[in-house]
Coordinates of C-alpha atoms and ligand atoms in Angstrom, one line a residue:
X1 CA 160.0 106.7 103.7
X2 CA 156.7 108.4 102.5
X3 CA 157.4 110.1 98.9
X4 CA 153.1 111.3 99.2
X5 CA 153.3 114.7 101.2
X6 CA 152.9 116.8 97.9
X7 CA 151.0 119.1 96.0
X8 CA 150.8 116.9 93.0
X9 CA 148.1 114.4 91.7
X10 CA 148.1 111.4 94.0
X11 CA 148.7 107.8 92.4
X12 CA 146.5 104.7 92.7
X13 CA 148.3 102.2 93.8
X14 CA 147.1 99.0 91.6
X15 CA 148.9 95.9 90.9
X16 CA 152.1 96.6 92.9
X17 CA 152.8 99.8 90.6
X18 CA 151.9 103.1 91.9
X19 CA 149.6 104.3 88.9
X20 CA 148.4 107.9 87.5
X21 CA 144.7 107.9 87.0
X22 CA 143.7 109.4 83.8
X23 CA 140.8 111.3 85.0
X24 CA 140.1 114.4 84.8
X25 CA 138.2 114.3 88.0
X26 CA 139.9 115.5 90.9
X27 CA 139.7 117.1 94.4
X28 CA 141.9 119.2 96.5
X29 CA 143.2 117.5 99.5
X30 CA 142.8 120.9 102.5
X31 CA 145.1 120.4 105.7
X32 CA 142.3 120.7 108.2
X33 CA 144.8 122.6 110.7
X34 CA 146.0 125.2 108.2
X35 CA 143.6 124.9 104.9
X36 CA 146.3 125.0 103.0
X37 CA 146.5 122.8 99.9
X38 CA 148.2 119.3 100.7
X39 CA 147.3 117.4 97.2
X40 CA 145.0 116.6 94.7
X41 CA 143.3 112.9 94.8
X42 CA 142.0 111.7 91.2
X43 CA 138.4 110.6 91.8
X44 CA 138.7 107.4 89.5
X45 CA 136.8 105.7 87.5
X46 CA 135.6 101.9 86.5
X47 CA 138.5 100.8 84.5
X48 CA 140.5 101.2 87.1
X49 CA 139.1 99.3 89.2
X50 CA 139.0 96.9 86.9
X51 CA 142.5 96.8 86.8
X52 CA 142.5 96.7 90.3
X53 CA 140.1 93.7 90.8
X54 CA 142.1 91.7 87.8
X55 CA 145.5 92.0 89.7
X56 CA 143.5 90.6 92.9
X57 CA 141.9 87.9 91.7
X58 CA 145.4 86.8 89.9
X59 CA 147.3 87.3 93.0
X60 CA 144.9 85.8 95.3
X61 CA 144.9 82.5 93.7
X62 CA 148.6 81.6 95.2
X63 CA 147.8 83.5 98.5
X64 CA 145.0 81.3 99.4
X65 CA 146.5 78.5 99.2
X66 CA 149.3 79.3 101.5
X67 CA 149.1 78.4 105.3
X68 CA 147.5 81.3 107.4
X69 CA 150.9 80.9 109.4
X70 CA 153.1 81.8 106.4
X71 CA 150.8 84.7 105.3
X72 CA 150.8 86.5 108.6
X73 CA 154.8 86.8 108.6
X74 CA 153.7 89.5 106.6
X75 CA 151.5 91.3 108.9
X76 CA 153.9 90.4 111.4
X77 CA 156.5 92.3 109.9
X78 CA 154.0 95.4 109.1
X79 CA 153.5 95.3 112.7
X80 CA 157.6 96.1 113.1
X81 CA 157.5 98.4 110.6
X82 CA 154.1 100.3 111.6
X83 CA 156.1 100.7 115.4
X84 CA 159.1 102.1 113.7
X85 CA 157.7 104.5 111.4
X86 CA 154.6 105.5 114.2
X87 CA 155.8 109.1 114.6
X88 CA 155.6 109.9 111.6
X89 CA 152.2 107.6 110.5
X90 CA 151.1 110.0 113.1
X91 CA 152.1 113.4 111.2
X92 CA 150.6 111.7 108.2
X93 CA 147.4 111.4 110.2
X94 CA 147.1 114.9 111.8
X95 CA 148.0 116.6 108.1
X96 CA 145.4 115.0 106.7
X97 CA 143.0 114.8 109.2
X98 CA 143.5 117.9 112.0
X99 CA 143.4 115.2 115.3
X100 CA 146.1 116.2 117.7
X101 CA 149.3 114.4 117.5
X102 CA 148.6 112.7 120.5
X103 CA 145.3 111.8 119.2
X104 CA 146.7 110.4 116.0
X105 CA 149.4 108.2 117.7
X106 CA 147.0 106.7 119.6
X107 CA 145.3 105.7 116.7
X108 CA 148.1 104.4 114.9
X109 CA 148.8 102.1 118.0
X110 CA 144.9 101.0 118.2
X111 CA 145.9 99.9 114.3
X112 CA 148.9 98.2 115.6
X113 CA 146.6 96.4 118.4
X114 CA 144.7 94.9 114.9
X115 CA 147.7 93.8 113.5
X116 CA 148.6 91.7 116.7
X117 CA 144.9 90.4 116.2
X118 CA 145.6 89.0 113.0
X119 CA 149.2 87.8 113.5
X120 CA 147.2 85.3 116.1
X121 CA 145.2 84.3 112.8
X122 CA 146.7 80.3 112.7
X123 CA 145.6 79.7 116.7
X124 CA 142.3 81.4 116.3
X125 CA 141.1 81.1 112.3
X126 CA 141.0 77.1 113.2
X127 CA 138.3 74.7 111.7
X128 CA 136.5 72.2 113.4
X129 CA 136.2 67.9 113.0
X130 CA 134.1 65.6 114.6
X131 CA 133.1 62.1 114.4
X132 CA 129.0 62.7 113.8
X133 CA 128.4 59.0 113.0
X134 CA 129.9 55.8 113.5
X135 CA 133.5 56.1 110.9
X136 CA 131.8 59.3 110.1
X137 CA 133.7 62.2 110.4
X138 CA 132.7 66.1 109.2
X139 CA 135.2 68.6 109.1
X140 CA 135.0 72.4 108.2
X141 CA 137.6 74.7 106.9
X142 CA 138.0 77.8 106.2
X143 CA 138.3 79.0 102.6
X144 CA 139.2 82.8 101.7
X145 CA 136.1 84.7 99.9
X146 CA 138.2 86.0 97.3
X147 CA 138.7 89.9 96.4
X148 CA 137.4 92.1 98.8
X149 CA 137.1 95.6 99.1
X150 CA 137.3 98.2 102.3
X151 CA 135.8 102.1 101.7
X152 CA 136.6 103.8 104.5
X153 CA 136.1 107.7 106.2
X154 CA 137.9 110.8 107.0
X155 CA 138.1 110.3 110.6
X156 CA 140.6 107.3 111.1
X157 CA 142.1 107.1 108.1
X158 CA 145.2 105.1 109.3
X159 CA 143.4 102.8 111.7
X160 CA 139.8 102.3 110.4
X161 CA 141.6 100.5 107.4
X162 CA 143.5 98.6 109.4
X163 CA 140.1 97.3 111.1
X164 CA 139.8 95.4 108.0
X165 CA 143.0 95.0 105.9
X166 CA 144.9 92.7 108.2
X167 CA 142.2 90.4 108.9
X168 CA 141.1 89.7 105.1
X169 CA 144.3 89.6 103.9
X170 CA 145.6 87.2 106.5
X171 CA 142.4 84.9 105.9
X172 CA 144.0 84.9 102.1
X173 CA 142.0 87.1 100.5
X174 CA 143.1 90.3 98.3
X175 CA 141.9 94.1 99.3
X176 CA 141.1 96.9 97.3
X177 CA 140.8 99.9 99.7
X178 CA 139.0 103.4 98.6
X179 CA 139.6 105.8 101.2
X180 CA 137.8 109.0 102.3
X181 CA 138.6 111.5 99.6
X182 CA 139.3 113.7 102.1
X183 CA 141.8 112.4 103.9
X184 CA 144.1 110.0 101.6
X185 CA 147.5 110.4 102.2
X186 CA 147.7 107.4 105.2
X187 CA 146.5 104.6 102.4
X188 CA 149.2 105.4 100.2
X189 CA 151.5 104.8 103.3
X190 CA 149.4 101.8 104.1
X191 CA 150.2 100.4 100.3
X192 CA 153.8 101.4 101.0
X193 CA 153.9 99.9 104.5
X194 CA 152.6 96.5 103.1
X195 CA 155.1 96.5 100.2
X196 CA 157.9 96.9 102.4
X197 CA 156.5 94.0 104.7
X198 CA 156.9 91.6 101.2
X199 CA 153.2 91.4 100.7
X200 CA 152.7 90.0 97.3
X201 CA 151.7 92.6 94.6
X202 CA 148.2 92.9 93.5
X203 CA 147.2 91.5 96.8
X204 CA 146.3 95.3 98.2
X205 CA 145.3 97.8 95.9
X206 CA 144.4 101.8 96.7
X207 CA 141.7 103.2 94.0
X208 CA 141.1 106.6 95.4
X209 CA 137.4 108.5 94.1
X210 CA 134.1 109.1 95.5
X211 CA 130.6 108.0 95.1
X212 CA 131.1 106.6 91.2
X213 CA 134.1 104.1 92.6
X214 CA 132.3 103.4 95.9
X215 CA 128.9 102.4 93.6
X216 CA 131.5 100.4 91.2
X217 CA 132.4 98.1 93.9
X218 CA 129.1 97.5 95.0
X219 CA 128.4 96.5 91.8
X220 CA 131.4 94.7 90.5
X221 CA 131.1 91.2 89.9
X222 CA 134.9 90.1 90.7
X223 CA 134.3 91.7 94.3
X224 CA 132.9 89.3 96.9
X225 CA 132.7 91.2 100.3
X226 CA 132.7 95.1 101.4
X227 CA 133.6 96.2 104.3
X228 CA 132.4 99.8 105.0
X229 CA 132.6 102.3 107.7
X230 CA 131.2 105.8 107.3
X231 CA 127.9 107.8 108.1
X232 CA 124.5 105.6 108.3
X233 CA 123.0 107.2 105.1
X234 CA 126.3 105.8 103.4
X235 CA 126.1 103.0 105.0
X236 CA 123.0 102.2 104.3
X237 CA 123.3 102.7 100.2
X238 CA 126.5 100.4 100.3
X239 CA 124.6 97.6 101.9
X240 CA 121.4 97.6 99.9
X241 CA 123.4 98.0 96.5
X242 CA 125.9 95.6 97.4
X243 CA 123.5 92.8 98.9
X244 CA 121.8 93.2 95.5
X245 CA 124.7 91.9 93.4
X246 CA 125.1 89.4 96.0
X247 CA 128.0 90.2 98.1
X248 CA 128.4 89.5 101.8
X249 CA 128.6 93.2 103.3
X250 CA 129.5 94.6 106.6
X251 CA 128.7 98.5 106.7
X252 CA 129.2 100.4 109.9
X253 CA 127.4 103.8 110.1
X254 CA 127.3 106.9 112.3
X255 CA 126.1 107.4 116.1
X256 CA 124.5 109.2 118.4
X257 CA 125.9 108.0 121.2
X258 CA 124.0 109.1 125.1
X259 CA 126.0 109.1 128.7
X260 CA 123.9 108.9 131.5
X261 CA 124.7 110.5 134.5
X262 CA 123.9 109.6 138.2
X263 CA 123.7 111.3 141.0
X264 CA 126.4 109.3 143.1
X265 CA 128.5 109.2 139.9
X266 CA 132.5 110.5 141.3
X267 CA 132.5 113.5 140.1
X268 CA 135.7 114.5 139.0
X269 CA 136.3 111.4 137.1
X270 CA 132.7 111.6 135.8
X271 CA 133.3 114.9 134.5
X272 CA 137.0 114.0 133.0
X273 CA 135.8 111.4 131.5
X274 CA 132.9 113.2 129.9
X275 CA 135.2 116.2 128.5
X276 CA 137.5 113.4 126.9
X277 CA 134.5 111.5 125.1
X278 CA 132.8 114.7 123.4
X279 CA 136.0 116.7 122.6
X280 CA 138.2 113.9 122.2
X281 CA 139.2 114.3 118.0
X282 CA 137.3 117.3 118.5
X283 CA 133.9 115.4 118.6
X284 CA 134.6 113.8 115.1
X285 CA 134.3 110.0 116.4
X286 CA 131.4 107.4 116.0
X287 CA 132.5 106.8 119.8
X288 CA 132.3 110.2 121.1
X289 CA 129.9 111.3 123.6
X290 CA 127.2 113.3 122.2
X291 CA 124.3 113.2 124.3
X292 CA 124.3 113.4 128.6
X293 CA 121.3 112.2 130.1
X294 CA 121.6 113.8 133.4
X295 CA 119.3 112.0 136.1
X296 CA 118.1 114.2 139.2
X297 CA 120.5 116.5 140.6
X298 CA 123.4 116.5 138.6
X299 CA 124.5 120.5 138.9
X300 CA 127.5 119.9 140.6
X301 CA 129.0 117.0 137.9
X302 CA 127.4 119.4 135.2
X303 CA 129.3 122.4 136.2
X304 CA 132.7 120.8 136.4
X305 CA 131.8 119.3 133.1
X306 CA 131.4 122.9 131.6
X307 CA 135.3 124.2 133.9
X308 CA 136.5 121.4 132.2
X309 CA 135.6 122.0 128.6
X310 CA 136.4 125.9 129.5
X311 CA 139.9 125.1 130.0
X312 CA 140.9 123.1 126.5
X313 CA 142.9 124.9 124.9
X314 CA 142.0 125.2 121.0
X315 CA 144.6 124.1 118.6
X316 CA 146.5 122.5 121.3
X317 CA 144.6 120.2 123.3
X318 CA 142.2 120.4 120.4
X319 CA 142.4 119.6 116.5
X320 CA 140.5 121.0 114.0
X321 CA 137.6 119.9 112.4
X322 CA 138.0 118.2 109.1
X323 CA 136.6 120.9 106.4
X324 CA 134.5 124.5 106.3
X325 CA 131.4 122.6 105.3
X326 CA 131.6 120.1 108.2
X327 CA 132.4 123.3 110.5
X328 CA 129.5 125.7 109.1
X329 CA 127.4 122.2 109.6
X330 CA 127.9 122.3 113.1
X331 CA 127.6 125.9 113.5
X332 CA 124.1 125.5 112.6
X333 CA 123.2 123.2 115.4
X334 CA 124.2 125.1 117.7
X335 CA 122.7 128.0 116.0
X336 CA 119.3 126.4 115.7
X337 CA 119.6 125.0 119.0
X338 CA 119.4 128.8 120.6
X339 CA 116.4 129.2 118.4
X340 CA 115.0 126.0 119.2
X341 CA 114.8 127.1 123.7
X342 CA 117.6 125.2 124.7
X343 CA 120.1 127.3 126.8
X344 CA 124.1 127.5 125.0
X345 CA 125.5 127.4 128.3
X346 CA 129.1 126.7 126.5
X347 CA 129.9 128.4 122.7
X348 CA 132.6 126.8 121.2
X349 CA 132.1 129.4 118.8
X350 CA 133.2 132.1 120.9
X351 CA 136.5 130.0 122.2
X352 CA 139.6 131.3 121.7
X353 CA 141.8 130.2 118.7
X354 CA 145.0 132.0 120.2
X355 CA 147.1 129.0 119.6
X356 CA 145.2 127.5 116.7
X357 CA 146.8 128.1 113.5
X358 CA 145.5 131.1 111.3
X359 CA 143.6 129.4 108.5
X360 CA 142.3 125.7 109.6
X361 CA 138.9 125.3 110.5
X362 CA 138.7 125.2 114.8
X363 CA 136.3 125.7 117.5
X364 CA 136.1 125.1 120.6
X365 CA 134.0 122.5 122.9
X366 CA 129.9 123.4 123.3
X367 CA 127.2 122.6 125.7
X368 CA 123.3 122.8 124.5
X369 CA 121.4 122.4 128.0
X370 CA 118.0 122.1 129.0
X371 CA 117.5 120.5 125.4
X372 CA 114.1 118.3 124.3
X373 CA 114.3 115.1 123.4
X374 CA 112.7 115.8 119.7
X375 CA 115.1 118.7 119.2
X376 CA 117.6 118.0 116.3
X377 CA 120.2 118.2 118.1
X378 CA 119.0 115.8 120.9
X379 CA 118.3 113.4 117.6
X380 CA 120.7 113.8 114.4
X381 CA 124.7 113.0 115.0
X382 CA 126.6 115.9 115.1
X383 CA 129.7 115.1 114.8
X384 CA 131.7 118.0 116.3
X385 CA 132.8 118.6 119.9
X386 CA 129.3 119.5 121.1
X387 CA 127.3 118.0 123.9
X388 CA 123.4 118.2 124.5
X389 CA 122.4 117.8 127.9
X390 CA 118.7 116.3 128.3
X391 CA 117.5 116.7 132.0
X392 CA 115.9 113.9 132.8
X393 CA 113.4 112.4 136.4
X394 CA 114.6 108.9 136.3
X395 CA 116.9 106.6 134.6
X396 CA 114.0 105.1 133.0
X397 CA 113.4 108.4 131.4
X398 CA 116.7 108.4 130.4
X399 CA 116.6 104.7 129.2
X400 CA 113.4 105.3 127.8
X401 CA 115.1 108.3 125.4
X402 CA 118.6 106.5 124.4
X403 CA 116.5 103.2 123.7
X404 CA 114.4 105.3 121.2
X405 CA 117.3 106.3 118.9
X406 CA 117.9 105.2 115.8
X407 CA 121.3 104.6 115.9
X408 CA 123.2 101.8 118.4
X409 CA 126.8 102.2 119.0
X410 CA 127.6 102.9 122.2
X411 CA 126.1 104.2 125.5
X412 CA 127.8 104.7 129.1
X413 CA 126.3 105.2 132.6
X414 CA 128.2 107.1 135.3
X415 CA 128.2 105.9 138.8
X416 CA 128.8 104.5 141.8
X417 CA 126.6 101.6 142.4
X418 CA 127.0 98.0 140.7
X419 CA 123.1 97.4 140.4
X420 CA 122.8 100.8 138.8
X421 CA 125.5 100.1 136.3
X422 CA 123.9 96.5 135.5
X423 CA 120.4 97.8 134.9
X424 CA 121.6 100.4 132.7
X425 CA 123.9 98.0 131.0
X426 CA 121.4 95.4 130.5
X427 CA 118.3 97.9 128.9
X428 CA 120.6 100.1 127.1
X429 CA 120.1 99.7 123.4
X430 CA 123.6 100.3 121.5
X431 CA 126.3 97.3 120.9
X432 CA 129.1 98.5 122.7
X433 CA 128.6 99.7 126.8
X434 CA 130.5 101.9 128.7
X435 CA 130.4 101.8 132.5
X436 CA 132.5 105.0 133.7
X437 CA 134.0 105.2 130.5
X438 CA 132.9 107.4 127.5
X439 CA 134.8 105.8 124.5
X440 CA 134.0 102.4 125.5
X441 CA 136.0 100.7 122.7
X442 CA 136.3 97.0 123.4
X443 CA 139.6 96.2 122.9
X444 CA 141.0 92.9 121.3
X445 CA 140.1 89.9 121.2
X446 CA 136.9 91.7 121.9
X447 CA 135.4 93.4 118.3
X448 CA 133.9 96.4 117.8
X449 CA 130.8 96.8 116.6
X450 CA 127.2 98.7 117.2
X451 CA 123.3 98.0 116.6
X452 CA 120.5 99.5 115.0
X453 CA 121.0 102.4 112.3
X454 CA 125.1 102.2 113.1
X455 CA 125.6 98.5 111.8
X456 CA 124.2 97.1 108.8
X457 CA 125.0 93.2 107.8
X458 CA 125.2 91.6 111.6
X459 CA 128.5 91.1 113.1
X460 CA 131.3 93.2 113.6
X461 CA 133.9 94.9 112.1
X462 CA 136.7 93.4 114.4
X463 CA 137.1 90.5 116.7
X464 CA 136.3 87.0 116.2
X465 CA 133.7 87.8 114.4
X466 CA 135.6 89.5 111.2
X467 CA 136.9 85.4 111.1
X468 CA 133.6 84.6 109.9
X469 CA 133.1 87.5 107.6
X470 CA 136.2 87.0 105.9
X471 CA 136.2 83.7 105.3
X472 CA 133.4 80.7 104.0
X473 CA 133.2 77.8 105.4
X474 CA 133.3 74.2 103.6
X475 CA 132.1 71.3 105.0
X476 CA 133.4 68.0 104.2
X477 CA 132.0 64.3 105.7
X478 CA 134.1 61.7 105.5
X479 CA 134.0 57.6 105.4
X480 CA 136.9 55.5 104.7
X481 CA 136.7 51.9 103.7
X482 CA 137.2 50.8 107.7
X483 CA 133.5 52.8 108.6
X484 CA 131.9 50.5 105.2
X485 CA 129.6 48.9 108.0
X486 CA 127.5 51.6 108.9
X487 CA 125.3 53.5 107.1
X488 CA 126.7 57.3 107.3
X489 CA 123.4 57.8 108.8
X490 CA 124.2 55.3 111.3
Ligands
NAD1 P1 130.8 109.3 104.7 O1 129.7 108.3 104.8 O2 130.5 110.6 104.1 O3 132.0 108.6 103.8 C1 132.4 107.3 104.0 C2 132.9 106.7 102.7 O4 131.8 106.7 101.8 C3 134.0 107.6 102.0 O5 134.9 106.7 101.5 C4 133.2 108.3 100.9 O6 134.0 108.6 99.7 C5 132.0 107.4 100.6 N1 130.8 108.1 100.1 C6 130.4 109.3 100.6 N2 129.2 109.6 100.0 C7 128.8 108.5 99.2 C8 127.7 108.2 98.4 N3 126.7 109.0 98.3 N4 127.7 107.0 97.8 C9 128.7 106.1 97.9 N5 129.8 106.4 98.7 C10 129.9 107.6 99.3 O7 131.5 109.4 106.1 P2 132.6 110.4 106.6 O8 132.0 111.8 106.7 O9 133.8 110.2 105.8 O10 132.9 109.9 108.1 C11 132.1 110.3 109.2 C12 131.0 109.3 109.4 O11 131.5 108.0 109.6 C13 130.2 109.6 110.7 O12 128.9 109.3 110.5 C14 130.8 108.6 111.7 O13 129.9 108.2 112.8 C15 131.0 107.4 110.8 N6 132.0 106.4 111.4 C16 131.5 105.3 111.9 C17 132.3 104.4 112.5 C18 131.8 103.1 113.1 O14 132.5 102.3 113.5 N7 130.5 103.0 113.2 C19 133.7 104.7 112.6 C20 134.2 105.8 112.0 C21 133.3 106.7 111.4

């Protein structure tokens, strides 16, 4: 069972060996629900991940050459184990991160949904042969890229990992995961979970830090591919640095993610929906809704929306949000969206934190109405349970404003009619499309993945794709002695 809920110094976990860092660099790990101190995570430096990338490439030299069928036994039997122990992966989730318990066992069964992905690894991860000439044959296979590593953020910090983990290492490559420093308790379980499971050691590694270790891997020669999920600025850093030292690099950013609404959209389900998507982890996902495009008359879906988001009850059917700085940060939108004209027809500042604990950072769920398109926060991601409402003539107009947003991950339409659903679905300009749903997360085999400023490196993080990311390819043409007539031309 876990041995990490503590006050003391958290361990790496390099080489199989749970390891004190001997920095001097730490940072208080906060429970976002109470603010009380949880642990301190070392912010570590390069040797250690020196250590950690020597212990991969060691141990990855034996795992790649085993069969994908033999090396996903393992994952197999981290799926068993993940089911088994998914209460409490849950309460290791919601102490570090504030999401609901609910909320955080979802997520941990999403993570078991990747593990099931991977475990199919030998019927899917398959090469390909062909006779191109006469006695000719060309043949790819798949070859591991080596050590890899996975940086990750606060908000998932059991399942976004396992986006990647499961995949790489079941394509017979080594991980080194860095974690958000805020929330690091579920990678230490994740380290534990894939010990118990018999994974080799040195195969997975956890170096906790911050920026230095993050700019170390990008940098670090023994590392061939990065796998990144956080905010677009982030993002955006990781992939430049890291396509500089010439490492394959798959970097999801943040979102600002628009719902437009119909007028023959149903609108109870409409407006359930809706309330789920923006206060769902209290607004702290790249899926969440964030901006509703509301076409004509929409009063009636718009009002229900607001009864709706009235009736959450803080601290109960709502977490908390991750920190004091990310809660002052939202604060301020909705303060400078006052100032800015539009109309605060919801506060979540004002809600009621009855049955929140006394000390953890809560609010409740906000509308910001009548907003402008330019406004910032009609433009910038939020990330807190807060919805801006743009009123718009047309669904071009609305197409017209969510196709002229940076950022690309997801976008939903609300209604009733098929053809309104496919025209939407076919201008819309995000990588992932929701039609009556607001988290439209595509669900394996499907991968998950969005466009523009939220995905940098093509691909996506999940899915079939991830096959090819993890993995070159190496082509070999054959001729044996019985093709010596033709010319392999031929
Ligand atoms: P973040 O970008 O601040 O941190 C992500 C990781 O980068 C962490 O491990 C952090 O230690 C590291 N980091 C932070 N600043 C850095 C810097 N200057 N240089 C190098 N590394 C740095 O993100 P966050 O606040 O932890 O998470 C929230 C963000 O993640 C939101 O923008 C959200 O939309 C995004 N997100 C995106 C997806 C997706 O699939 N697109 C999924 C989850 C979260």
């Amino acid at each position: 069972m876990s041995e990490i809920l503590t006050t003391s110094l958290l361990p790496n976990f390099i080489g199989g060996e749970r390891v004190q860092s001997p920095t001097s660099r730490t940072l208080p790990v906060l429970e976002p629900n109470t603010g009380e101190l949880i642990a301190e995570v070392p912010l570590s430096g390069a040797s250690e991940l020196d250590a950690a990338v020597d212990a991969a490439s060691k141990a990855q030299v034996e795992w790649a050459k085993m069969p994908t069928k033999d090396r996903v036994q393992i994952l197999y039997q981290m799926k068993t184990l993940v089911e088994a122990e998914k209460d409490h992966l849950a309460e290791v989730v919601t102490k570090e991160n504030g999401k609901t318990h609910a909320e955080s066992l979802g997520s941990v069964m999403r993570a078991v949904e990747c593990l099931e992905f991977a475990v199919s690894l030998p019927q899917i991860a398959t090469g390909e042969i062909m006779e191109v000439s006469q006695g000719v044959e060309c043949r790819t296979v798949r070859v591991p890229v080596g050590v890899t590593a996975a940086i990750t953020p606060f908000n998932f910090p059991f399942m976004v990992p396992l986006w990647m983990i499961p995949m790489s290492l079941g394509l017979g490559n080594a991980v080194i995961l860095k974690p958000s420093e805020q929330t690091p308790l579920s990678a230490l379980e994740i380290a534990r979970l894939l010990e118990e499971s018999g994974l080799p050691a040195g195969l997975f590694s956890v170096v906790n830090g911050d920026r230095e270790i993050v700019e170390a891997m990008c940098d670090h020669p023994g590392i061939s591919a990065i796998g990144f999920v956080g905010s677009t600025r982030v993002a955006r850093i990781v992939y430049e640095r890291s396509t500089a030292t010439g490492k394959r690099v798959r970097a999801l950013g943040g979102a600002k993610n628009h719902l437009v609404v119909v007028p023959d959209a149903d609108p109870e389900m409409t407006a359930t929906n809706v309330v789920a998507s923006v206060a769902g982890c209290a607004g702290q996902r790249c899926m969440a809704a964030s901006v509703l495009l509301a076409v004509g008359d929409c009063d009636h879906i718009l009002d229900l929306i607001k009864q709706k988001m009235e009736a959450i009850v803080v601290g109960r059917d709502m977490g908390a949000i991750i920190s004091e700085a990310a809660h002052n940060r939202i604060s301020g939108y909705l303060e400078r969206a006052e100032e800015g004209g539009a109309v605060l027809t919801l506060d979540g500042r004002k809600a009621s934190l009855e049955h929140a604990p006394a000390g953890g950072h809560y609010m409740g769920a906000s509308i910001i109405d009548h907003a402008s398109p330019d406004h910032e926060a009609s433009c910038e991601e939020i990330f807190g349970p807060t919805l801006t409402v743009i009123r718009c003539k047309t669904l071009d107009e609305a197409l017209e404003i969510e196709n002229a947003n940076p950022y690309g991950n997801a976008a939903a339409v609300y209604t009733s009619s098929g053809g309104t659903a496919q025209y939407f679905s076919d201008r819309a300009s995000a990588g992932m499309i929701g039609v009556n749903i607001g988290v439209p997360v595509p669900r394996e085999p499907f991968a998950f993945g969005g466009w523009n400023d939220s995905a940098f490196g093509g691909g996506d993080i999940t899915g079939p794709t991830a096959i090819d990311f993890w993995t070159k390819t190496k082509k070999i043409t054959t001729k044996w002695s019985d093709g010596h007539r033709s010319n392999w031309m031929s």
